[in-house]
Short mmCIF file of C-alpha atoms in Angstrom, two decimals:
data_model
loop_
_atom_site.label_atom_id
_atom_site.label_comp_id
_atom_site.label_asym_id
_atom_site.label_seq_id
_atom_site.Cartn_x
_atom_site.Cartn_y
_atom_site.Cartn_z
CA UNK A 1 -43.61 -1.57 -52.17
CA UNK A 2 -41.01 -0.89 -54.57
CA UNK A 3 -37.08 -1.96 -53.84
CA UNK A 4 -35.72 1.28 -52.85
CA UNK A 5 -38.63 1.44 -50.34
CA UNK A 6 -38.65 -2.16 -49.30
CA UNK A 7 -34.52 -1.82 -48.19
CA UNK A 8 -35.21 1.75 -46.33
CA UNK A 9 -37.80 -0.39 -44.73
CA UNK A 10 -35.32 -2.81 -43.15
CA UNK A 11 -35.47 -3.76 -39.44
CA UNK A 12 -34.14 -6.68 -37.79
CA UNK A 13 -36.51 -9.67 -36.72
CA UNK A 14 -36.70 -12.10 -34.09
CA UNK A 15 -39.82 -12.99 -33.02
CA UNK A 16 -41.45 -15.05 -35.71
CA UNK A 17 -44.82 -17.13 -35.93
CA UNK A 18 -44.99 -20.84 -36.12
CA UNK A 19 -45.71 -21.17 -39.73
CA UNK A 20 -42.82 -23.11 -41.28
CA UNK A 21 -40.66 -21.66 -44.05
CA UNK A 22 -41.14 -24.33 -47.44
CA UNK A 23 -38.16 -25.60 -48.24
CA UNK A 24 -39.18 -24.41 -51.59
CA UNK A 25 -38.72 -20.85 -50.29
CA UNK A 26 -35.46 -21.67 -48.77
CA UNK A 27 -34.33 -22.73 -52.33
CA UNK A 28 -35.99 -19.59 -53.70
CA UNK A 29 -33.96 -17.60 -50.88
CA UNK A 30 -30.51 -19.82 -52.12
CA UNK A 31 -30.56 -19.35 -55.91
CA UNK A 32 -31.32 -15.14 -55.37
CA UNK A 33 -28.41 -15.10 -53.06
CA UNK A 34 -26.10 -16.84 -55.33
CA UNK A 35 -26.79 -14.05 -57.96
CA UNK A 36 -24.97 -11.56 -55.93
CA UNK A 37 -21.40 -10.31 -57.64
CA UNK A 38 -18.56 -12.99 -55.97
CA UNK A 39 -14.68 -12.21 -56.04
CA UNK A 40 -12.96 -13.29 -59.63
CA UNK A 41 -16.19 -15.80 -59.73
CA UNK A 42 -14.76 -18.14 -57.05
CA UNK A 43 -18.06 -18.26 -55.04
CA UNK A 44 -16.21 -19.20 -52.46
CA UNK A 45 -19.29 -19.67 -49.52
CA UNK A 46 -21.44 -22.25 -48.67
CA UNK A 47 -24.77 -22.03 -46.36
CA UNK A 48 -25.95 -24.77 -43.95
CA UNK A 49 -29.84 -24.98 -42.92
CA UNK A 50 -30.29 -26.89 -39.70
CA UNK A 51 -32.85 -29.02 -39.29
CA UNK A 52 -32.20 -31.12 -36.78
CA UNK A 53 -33.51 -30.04 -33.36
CA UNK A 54 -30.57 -31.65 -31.44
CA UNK A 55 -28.05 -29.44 -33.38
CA UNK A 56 -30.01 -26.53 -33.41
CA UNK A 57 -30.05 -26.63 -29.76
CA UNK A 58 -27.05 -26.83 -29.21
CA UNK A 59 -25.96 -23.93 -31.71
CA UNK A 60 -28.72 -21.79 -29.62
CA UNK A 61 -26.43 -22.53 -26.84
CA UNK A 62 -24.00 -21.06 -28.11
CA UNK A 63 -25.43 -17.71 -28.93
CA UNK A 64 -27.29 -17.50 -25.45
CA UNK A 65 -29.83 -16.45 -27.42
CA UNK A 66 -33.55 -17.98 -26.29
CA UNK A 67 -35.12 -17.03 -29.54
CA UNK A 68 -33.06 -18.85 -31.50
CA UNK A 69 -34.69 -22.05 -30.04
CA UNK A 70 -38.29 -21.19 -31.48
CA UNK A 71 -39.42 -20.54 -35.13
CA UNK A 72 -37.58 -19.63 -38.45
CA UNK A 73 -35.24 -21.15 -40.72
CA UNK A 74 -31.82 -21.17 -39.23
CA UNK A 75 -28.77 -21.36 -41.82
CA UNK A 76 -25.38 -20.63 -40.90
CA UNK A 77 -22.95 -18.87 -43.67
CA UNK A 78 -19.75 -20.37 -44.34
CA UNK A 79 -17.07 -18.45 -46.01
CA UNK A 80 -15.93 -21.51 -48.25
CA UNK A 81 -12.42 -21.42 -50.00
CA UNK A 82 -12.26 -25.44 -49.36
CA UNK A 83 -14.56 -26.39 -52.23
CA UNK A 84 -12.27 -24.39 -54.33
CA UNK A 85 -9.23 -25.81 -52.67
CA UNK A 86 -10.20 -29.25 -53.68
CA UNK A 87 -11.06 -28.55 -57.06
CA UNK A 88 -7.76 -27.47 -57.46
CA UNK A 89 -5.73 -30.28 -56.17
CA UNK A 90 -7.97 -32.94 -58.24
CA UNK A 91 -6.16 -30.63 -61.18
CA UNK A 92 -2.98 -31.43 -59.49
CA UNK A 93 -2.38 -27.15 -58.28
CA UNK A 94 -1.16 -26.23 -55.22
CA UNK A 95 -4.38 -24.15 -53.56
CA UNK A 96 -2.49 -22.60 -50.76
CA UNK A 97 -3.47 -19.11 -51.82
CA UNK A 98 -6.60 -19.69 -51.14
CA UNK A 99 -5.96 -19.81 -47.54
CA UNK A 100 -4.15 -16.26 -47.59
CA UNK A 101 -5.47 -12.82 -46.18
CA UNK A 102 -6.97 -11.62 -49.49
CA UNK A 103 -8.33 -14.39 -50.53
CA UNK A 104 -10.18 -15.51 -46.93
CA UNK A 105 -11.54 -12.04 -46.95
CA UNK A 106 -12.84 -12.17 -50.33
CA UNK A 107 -14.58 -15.07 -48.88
CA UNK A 108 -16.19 -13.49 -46.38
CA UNK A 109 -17.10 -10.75 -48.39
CA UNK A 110 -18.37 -12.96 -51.21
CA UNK A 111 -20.83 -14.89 -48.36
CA UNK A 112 -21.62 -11.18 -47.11
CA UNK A 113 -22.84 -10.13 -50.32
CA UNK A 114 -24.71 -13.07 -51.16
CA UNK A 115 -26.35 -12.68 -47.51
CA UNK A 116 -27.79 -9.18 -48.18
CA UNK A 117 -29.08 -10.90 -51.58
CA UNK A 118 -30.74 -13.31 -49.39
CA UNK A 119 -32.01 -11.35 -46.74
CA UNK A 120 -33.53 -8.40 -49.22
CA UNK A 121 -34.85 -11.41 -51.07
CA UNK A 122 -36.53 -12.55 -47.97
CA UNK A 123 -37.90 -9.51 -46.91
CA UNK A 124 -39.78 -8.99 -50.79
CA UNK A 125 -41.52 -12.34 -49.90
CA UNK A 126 -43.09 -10.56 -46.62
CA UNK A 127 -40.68 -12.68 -44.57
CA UNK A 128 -38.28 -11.41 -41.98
CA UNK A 129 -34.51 -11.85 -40.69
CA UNK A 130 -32.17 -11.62 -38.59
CA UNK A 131 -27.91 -11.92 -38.93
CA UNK A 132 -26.50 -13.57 -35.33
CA UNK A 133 -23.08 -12.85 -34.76
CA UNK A 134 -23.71 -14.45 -32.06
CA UNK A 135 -22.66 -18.27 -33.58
CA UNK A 136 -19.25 -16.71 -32.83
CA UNK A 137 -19.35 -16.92 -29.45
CA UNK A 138 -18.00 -20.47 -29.43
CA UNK A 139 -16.62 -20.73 -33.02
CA UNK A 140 -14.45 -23.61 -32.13
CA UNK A 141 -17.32 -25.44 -31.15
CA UNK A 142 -19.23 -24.37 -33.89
CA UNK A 143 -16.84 -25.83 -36.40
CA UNK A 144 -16.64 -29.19 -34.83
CA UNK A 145 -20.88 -29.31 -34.71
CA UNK A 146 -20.89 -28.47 -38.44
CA UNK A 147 -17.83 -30.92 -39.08
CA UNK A 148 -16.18 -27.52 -41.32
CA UNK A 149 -13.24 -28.97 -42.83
CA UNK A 150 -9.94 -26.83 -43.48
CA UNK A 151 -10.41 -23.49 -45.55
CA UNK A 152 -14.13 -23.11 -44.27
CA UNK A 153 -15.28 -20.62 -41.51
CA UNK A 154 -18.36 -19.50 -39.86
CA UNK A 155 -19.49 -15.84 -41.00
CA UNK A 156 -22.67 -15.52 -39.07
CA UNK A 157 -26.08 -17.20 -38.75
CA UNK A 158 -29.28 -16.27 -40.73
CA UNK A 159 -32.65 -16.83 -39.05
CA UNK A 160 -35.68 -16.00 -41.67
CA UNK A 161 -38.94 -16.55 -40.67
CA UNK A 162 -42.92 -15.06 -40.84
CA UNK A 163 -42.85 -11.95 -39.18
CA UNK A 164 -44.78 -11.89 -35.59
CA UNK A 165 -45.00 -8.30 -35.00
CA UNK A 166 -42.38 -5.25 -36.29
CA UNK A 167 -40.12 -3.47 -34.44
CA UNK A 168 -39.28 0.77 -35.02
CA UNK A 169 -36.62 1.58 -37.81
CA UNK A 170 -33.27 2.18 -35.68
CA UNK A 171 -32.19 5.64 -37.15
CA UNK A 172 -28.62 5.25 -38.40
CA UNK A 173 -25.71 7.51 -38.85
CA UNK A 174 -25.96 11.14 -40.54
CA UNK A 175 -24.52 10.51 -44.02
CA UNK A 176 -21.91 13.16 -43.10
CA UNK A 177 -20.27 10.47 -40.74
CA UNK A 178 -20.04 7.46 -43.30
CA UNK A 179 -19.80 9.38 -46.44
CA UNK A 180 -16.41 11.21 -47.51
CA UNK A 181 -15.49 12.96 -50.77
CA UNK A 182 -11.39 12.13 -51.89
CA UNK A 183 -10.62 11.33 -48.73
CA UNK A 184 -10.72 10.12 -45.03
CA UNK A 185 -12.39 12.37 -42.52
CA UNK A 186 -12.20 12.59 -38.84
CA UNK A 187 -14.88 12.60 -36.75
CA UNK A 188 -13.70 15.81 -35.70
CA UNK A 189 -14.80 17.82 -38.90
CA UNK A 190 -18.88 16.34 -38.44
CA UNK A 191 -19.07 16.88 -34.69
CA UNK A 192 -22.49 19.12 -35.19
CA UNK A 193 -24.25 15.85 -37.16
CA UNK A 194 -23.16 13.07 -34.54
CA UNK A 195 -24.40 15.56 -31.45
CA UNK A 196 -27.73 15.74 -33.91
CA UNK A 197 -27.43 11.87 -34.06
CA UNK A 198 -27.00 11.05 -30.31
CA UNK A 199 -30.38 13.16 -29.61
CA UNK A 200 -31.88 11.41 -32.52
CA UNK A 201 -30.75 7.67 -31.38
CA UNK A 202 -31.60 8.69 -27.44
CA UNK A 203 -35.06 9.17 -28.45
CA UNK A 204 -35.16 5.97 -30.72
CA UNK A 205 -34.20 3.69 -27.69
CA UNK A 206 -36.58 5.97 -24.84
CA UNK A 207 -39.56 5.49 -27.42
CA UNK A 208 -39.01 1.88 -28.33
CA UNK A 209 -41.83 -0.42 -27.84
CA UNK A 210 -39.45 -3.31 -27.02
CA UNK A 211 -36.47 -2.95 -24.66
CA UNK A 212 -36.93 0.70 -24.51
CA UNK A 213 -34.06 2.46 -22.14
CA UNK A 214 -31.43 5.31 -21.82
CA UNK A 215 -28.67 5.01 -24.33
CA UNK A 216 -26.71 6.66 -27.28
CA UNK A 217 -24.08 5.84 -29.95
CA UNK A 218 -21.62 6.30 -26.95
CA UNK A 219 -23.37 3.30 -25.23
CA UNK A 220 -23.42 1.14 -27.87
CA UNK A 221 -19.77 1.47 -28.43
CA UNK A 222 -19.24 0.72 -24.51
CA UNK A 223 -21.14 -2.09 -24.94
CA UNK A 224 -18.92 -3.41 -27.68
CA UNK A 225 -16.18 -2.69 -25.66
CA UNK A 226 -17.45 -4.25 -22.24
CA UNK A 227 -18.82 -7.13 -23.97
CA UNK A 228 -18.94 -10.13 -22.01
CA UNK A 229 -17.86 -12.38 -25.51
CA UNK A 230 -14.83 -10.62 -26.40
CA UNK A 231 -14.14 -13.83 -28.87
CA UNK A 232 -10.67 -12.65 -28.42
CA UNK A 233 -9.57 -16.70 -29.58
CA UNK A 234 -11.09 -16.05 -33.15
CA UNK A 235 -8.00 -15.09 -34.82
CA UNK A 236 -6.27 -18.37 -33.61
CA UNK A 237 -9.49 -20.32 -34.68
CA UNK A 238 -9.29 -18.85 -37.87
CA UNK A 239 -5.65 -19.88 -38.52
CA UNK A 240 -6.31 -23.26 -37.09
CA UNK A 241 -9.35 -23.26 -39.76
CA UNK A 242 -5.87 -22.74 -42.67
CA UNK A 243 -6.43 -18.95 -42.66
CA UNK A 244 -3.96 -16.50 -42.39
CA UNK A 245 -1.40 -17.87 -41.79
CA UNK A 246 2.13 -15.84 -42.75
CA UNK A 247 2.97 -18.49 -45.09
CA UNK A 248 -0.53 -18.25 -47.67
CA UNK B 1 -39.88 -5.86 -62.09
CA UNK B 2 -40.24 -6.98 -58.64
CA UNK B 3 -37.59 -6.98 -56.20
CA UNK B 4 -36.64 -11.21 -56.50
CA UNK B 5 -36.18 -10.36 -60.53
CA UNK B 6 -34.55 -7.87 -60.12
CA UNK B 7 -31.87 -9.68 -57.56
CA UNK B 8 -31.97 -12.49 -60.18
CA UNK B 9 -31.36 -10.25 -63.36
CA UNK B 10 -27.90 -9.18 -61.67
CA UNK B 11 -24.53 -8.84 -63.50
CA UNK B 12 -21.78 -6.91 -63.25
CA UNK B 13 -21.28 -3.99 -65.63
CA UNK B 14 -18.38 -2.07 -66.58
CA UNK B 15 -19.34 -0.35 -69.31
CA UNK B 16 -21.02 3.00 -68.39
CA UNK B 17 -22.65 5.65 -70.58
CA UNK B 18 -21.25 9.68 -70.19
CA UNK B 19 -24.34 10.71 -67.99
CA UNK B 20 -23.15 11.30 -64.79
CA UNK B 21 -24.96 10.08 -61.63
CA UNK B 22 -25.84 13.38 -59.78
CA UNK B 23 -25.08 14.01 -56.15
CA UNK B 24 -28.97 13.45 -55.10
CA UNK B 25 -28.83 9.83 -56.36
CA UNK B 26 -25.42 9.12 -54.64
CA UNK B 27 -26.43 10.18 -51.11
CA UNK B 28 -29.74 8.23 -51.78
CA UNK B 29 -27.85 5.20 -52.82
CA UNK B 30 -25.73 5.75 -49.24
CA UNK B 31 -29.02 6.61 -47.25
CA UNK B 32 -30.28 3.24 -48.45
CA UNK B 33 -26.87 1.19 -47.89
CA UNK B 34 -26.91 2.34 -44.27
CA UNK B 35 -30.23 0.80 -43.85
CA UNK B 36 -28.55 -2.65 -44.03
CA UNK B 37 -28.14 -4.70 -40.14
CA UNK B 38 -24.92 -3.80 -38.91
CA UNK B 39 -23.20 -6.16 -35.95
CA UNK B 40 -24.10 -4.86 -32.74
CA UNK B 41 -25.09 -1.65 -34.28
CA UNK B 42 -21.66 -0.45 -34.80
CA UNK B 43 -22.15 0.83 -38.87
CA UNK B 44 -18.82 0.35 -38.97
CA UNK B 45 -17.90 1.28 -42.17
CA UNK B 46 -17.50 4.36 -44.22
CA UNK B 47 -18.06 5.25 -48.18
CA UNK B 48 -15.39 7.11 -50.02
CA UNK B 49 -16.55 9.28 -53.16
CA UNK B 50 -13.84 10.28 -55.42
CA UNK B 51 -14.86 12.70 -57.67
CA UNK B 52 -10.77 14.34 -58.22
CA UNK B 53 -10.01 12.97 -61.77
CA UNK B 54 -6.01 13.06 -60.39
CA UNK B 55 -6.95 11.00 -57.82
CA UNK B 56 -8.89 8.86 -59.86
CA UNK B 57 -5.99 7.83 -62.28
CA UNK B 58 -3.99 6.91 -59.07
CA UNK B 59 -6.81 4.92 -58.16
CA UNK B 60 -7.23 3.31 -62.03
CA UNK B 61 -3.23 2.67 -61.87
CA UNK B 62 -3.33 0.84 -59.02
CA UNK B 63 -6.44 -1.38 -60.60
CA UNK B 64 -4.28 -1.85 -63.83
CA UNK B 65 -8.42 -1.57 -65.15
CA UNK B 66 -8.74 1.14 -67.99
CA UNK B 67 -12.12 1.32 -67.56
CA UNK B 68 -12.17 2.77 -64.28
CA UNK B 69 -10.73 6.20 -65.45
CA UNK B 70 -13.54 6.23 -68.03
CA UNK B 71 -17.66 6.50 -66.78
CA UNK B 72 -19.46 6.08 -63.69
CA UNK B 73 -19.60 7.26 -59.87
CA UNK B 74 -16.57 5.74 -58.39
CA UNK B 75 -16.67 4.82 -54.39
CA UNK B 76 -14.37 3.00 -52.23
CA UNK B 77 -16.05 1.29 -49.77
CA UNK B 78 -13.82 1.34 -45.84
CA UNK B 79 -14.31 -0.91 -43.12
CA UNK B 80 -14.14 1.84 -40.47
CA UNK B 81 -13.38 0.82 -36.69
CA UNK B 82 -11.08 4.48 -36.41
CA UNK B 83 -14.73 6.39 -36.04
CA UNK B 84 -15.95 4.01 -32.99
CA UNK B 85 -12.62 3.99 -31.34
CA UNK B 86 -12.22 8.13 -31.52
CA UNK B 87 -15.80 8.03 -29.81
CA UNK B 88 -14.44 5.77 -27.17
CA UNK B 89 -11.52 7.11 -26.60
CA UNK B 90 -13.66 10.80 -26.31
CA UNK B 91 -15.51 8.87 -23.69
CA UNK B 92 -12.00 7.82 -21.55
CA UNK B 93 -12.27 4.17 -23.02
CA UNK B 94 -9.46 1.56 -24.27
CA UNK B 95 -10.21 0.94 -27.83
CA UNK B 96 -8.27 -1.74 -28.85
CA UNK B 97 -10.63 -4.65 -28.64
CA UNK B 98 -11.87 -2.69 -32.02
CA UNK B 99 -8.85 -4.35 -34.11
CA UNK B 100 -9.00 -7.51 -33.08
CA UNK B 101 -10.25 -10.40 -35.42
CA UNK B 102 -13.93 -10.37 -34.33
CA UNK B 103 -14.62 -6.40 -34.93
CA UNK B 104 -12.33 -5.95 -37.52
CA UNK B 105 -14.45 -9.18 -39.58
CA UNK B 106 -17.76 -7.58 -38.29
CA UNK B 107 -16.59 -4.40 -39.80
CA UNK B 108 -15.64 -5.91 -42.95
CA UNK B 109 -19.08 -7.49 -43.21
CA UNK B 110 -20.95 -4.57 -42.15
CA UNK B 111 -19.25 -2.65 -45.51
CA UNK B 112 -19.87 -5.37 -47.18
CA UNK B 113 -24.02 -5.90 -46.39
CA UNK B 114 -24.42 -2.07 -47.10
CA UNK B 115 -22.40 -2.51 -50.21
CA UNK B 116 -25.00 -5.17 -51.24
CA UNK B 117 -27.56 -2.93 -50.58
CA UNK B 118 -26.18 0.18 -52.18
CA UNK B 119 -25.70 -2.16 -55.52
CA UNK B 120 -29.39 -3.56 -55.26
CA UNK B 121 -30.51 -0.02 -54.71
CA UNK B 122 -28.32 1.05 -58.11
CA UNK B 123 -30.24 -1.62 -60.09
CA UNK B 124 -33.91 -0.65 -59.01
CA UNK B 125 -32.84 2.99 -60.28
CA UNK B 126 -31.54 1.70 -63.63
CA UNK B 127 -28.18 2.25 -62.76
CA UNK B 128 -25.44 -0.69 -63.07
CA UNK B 129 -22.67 -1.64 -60.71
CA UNK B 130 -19.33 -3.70 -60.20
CA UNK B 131 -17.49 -4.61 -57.51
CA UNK B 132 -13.72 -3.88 -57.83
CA UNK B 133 -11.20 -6.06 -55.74
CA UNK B 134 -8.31 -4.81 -57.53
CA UNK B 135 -8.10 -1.34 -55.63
CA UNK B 136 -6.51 -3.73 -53.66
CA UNK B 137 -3.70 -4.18 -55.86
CA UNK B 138 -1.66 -1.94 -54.04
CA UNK B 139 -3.02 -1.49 -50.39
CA UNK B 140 -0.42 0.13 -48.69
CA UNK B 141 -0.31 3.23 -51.68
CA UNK B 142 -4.30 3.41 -51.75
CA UNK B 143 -4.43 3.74 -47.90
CA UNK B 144 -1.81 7.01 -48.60
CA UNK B 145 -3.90 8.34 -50.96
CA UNK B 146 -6.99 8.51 -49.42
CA UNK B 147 -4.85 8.90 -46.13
CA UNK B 148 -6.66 6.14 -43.73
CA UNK B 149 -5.94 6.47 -40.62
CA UNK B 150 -5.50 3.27 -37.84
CA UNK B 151 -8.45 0.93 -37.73
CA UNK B 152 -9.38 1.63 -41.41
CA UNK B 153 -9.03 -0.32 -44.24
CA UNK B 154 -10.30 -0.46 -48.05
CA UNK B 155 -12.70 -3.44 -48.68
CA UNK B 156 -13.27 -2.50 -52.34
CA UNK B 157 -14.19 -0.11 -54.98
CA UNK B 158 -18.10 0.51 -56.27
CA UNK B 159 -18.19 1.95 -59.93
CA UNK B 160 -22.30 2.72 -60.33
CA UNK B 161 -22.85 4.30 -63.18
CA UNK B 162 -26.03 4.40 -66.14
CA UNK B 163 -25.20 0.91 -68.18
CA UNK B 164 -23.60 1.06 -71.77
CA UNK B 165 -25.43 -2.22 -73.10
CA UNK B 166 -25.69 -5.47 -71.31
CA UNK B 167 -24.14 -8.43 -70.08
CA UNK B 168 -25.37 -12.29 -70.20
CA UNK B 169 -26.17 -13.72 -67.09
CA UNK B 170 -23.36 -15.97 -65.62
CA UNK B 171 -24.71 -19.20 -64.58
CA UNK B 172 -23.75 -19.48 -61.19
CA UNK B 173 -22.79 -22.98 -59.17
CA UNK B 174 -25.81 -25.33 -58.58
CA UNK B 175 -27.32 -25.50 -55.38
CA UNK B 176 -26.88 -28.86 -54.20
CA UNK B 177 -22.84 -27.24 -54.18
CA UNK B 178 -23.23 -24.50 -51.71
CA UNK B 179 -26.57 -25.61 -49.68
CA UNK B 180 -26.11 -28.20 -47.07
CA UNK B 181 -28.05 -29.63 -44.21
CA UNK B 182 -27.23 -30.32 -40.92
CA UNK B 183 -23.59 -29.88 -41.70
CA UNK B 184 -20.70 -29.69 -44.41
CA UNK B 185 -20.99 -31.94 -47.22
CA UNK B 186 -17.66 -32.54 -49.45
CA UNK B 187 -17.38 -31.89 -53.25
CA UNK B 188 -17.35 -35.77 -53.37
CA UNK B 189 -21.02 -36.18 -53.04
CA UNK B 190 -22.42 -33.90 -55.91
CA UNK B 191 -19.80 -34.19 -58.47
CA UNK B 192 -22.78 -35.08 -60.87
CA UNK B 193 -23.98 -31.44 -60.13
CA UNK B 194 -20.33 -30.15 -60.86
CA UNK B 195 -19.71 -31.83 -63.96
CA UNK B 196 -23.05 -30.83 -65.52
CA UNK B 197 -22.50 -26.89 -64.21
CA UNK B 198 -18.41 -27.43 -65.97
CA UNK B 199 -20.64 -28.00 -69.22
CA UNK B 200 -23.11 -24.86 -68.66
CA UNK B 201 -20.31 -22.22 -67.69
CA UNK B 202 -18.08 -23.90 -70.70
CA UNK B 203 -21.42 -22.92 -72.90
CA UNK B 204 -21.59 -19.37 -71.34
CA UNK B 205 -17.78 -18.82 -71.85
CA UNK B 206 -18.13 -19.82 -75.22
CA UNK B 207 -21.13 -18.05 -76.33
CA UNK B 208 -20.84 -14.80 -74.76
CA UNK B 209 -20.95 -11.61 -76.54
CA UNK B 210 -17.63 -10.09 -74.77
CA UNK B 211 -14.33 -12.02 -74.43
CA UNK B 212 -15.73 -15.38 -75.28
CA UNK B 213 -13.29 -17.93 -74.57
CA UNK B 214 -12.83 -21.48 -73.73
CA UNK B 215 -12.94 -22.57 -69.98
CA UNK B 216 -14.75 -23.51 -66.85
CA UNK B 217 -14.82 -23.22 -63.57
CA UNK B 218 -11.62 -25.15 -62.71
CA UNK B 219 -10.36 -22.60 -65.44
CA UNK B 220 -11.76 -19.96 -62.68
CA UNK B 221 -10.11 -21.48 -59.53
CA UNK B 222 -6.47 -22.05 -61.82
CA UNK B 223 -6.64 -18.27 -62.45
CA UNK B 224 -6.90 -17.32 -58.99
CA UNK B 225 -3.94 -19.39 -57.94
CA UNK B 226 -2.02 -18.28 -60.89
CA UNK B 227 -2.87 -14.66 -60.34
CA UNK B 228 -0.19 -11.81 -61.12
CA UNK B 229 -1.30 -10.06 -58.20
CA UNK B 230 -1.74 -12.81 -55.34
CA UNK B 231 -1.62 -9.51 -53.02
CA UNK B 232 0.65 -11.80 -50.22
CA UNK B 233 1.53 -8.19 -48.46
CA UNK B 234 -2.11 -7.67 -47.52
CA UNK B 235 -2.25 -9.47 -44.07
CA UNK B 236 0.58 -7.14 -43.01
CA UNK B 237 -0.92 -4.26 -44.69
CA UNK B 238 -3.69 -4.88 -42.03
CA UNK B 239 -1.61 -5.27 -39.14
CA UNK B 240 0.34 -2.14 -39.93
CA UNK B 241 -3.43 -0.75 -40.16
CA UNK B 242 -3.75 -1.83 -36.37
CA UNK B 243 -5.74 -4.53 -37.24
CA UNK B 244 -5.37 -8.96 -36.41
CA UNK B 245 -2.41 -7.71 -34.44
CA UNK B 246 -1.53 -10.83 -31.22
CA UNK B 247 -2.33 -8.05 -28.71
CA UNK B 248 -5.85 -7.26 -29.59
#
């Protein structure tokens, strides 16, 4: 399978057989990731593997998420401006910037892009993954489990493993909705394409072999929106975690 | 070359040829972007194509980069919660959870996994890629121009274009710097790994064929902190956007 076909290929996965992933592999999976573009070079995220059962227990607790508690490789992605920040100070600068809007989101952006590295890298080696929000559910807690120092903040978790089964591809968005020419457009001038799109998505989720049921881009949204972990505290954990804060 | 080489070849380029890339190869790159996991299935995100060459040298002014108004497909690249929240709001629900810290991150990161993807995608066709931070020079006149509404914001630009010659690879940071196990580890214990990856980027700055210099990576972190555009305005640049605002 060629690249271009190997990403159009991509589904999520989290049901995974019992054969271990090397920590060879995981290396592999590291050093690919880090060759992703970072912002002005700063590299400024970190990734933890757990490999403790205790810990990962209790990090599957978190997410209310059973699978996490069976196979794959579990890392979690740390947007990382603290590594930075204390390179700085042992040149005697201040590194306060570092804790600022632009420079926590280049963080998360710069762990982002190294993540798609690492999942596409993954998925080449016939291994699959899946990204877990989830983590975020209790961030606070998180934090304290992975003893993240100041300037340092969960992104998401990573679980890679050996594929047991494959689900459908999820049909995605008409390129009319997510691509615009010179400027912003409302969803009001591609109202044709997202009806298209609901019948299209409707039949995805009736037809499913997992989990099939009655739903549509409209339900997925009221799901967001209903969701039972708001994680309405995460802009306070982030500013207790340095960030954002109207002085940076 | 297979997919992992391919990941592992990456640099940035910013030096494009006059072929332009057609409009068959742009939607493909977007098709294939899209295919990246999304949190909670929201794709929320949008890509920009700006093709006006008036509203390119805006664009290029802002960036203060002259090579921007020269060669290459330029994109900005939106983290896009205004689409989802018209759809709710169509569907006689309270948006505003959208613009809170949580979605307004996951957006972010969704833009940011199908920008990977898009730039991976680029490289398989022969086409080169960077990433440009400094649209967001200027936030506040880049959101006028490409007139964003309320739960929108620019992440960065894309330039993909066919590559004018070729970088060196930049030796990124070693491993045992951003892989850790069980939790966070501090620069303290692998500041052998540091000071021998000082000596390899000092070799790479030196040797390089473009704008060889002398420095490291502290050299990388002081330049950050010294920057002429620390971009301090941006966190209320996303509030006025509706976004990280108390109430959400």
């Amino acid at each position: 399978m060629n690249t271009l076909e190997l990403l159009n290929q991509h589904r999520s996965q989290r049901d995974f057989t019992t054969q271990p992933v090397s920590t060879e592999t995981v290396s592999q999976l590291i050093t690919t990731a880090q060759h992703a573009s970072s912002s002005i070079f700063l590299q400024a995220y970190s990734f933890i593997s757990i490999t403790d059962p205790a810990l990962r227990q209790q990090i599957a607790a978190i997410t209310t998420m059973p699978f996490i508690q069976q196979n794959g490789h579990l890392l979690i992605v740390i947007a990382d401006q603290h590594r930075n920040a204390t390179l700085a100070r042992q040149q005697g600068l201040t590194p306060e910037l570092l804790g600022g809007a632009d420079r926590f989101l280049a963080s998360v952006e710069d762990a982002t892009l190294a993540s798609q590295n690492l999942i596409t890298a993954a998925e080449s080696l016939g291994l699959g993954t899946v990204v877990l929000g989830s983590v975020l559910n209790d961030a606070a807690k998180l934090i304290e489990l992975l003893r993240l120092p100041k300037l340092t903040m969960p992104v998401f978790g990573l679980l890679v493993g050996y594929p047991n089964g494959q689900n459908e591809l999820k049909p995605r968005l008409p390129e009319a909705a997510v691509h615009f020419t010179n400027g912003y457009q409302e969803p009001t001038t591609y109202t044709a394409a997202l009806a298209d799109y609901q019948q299209t998505l409707q039949q995805y989720y009736q037809a499913r072999s997992h989990n099939a049921r009655q739903a549509d881009f409209t339900q997925v949204i009221r799901g967001a929106l209903l969701s039972k972990t708001p994680r309405r505290e995460l802009l306070s954990v982030l500013q207790q975690q340095g960030f954002l804060n109207e002085a940076n």
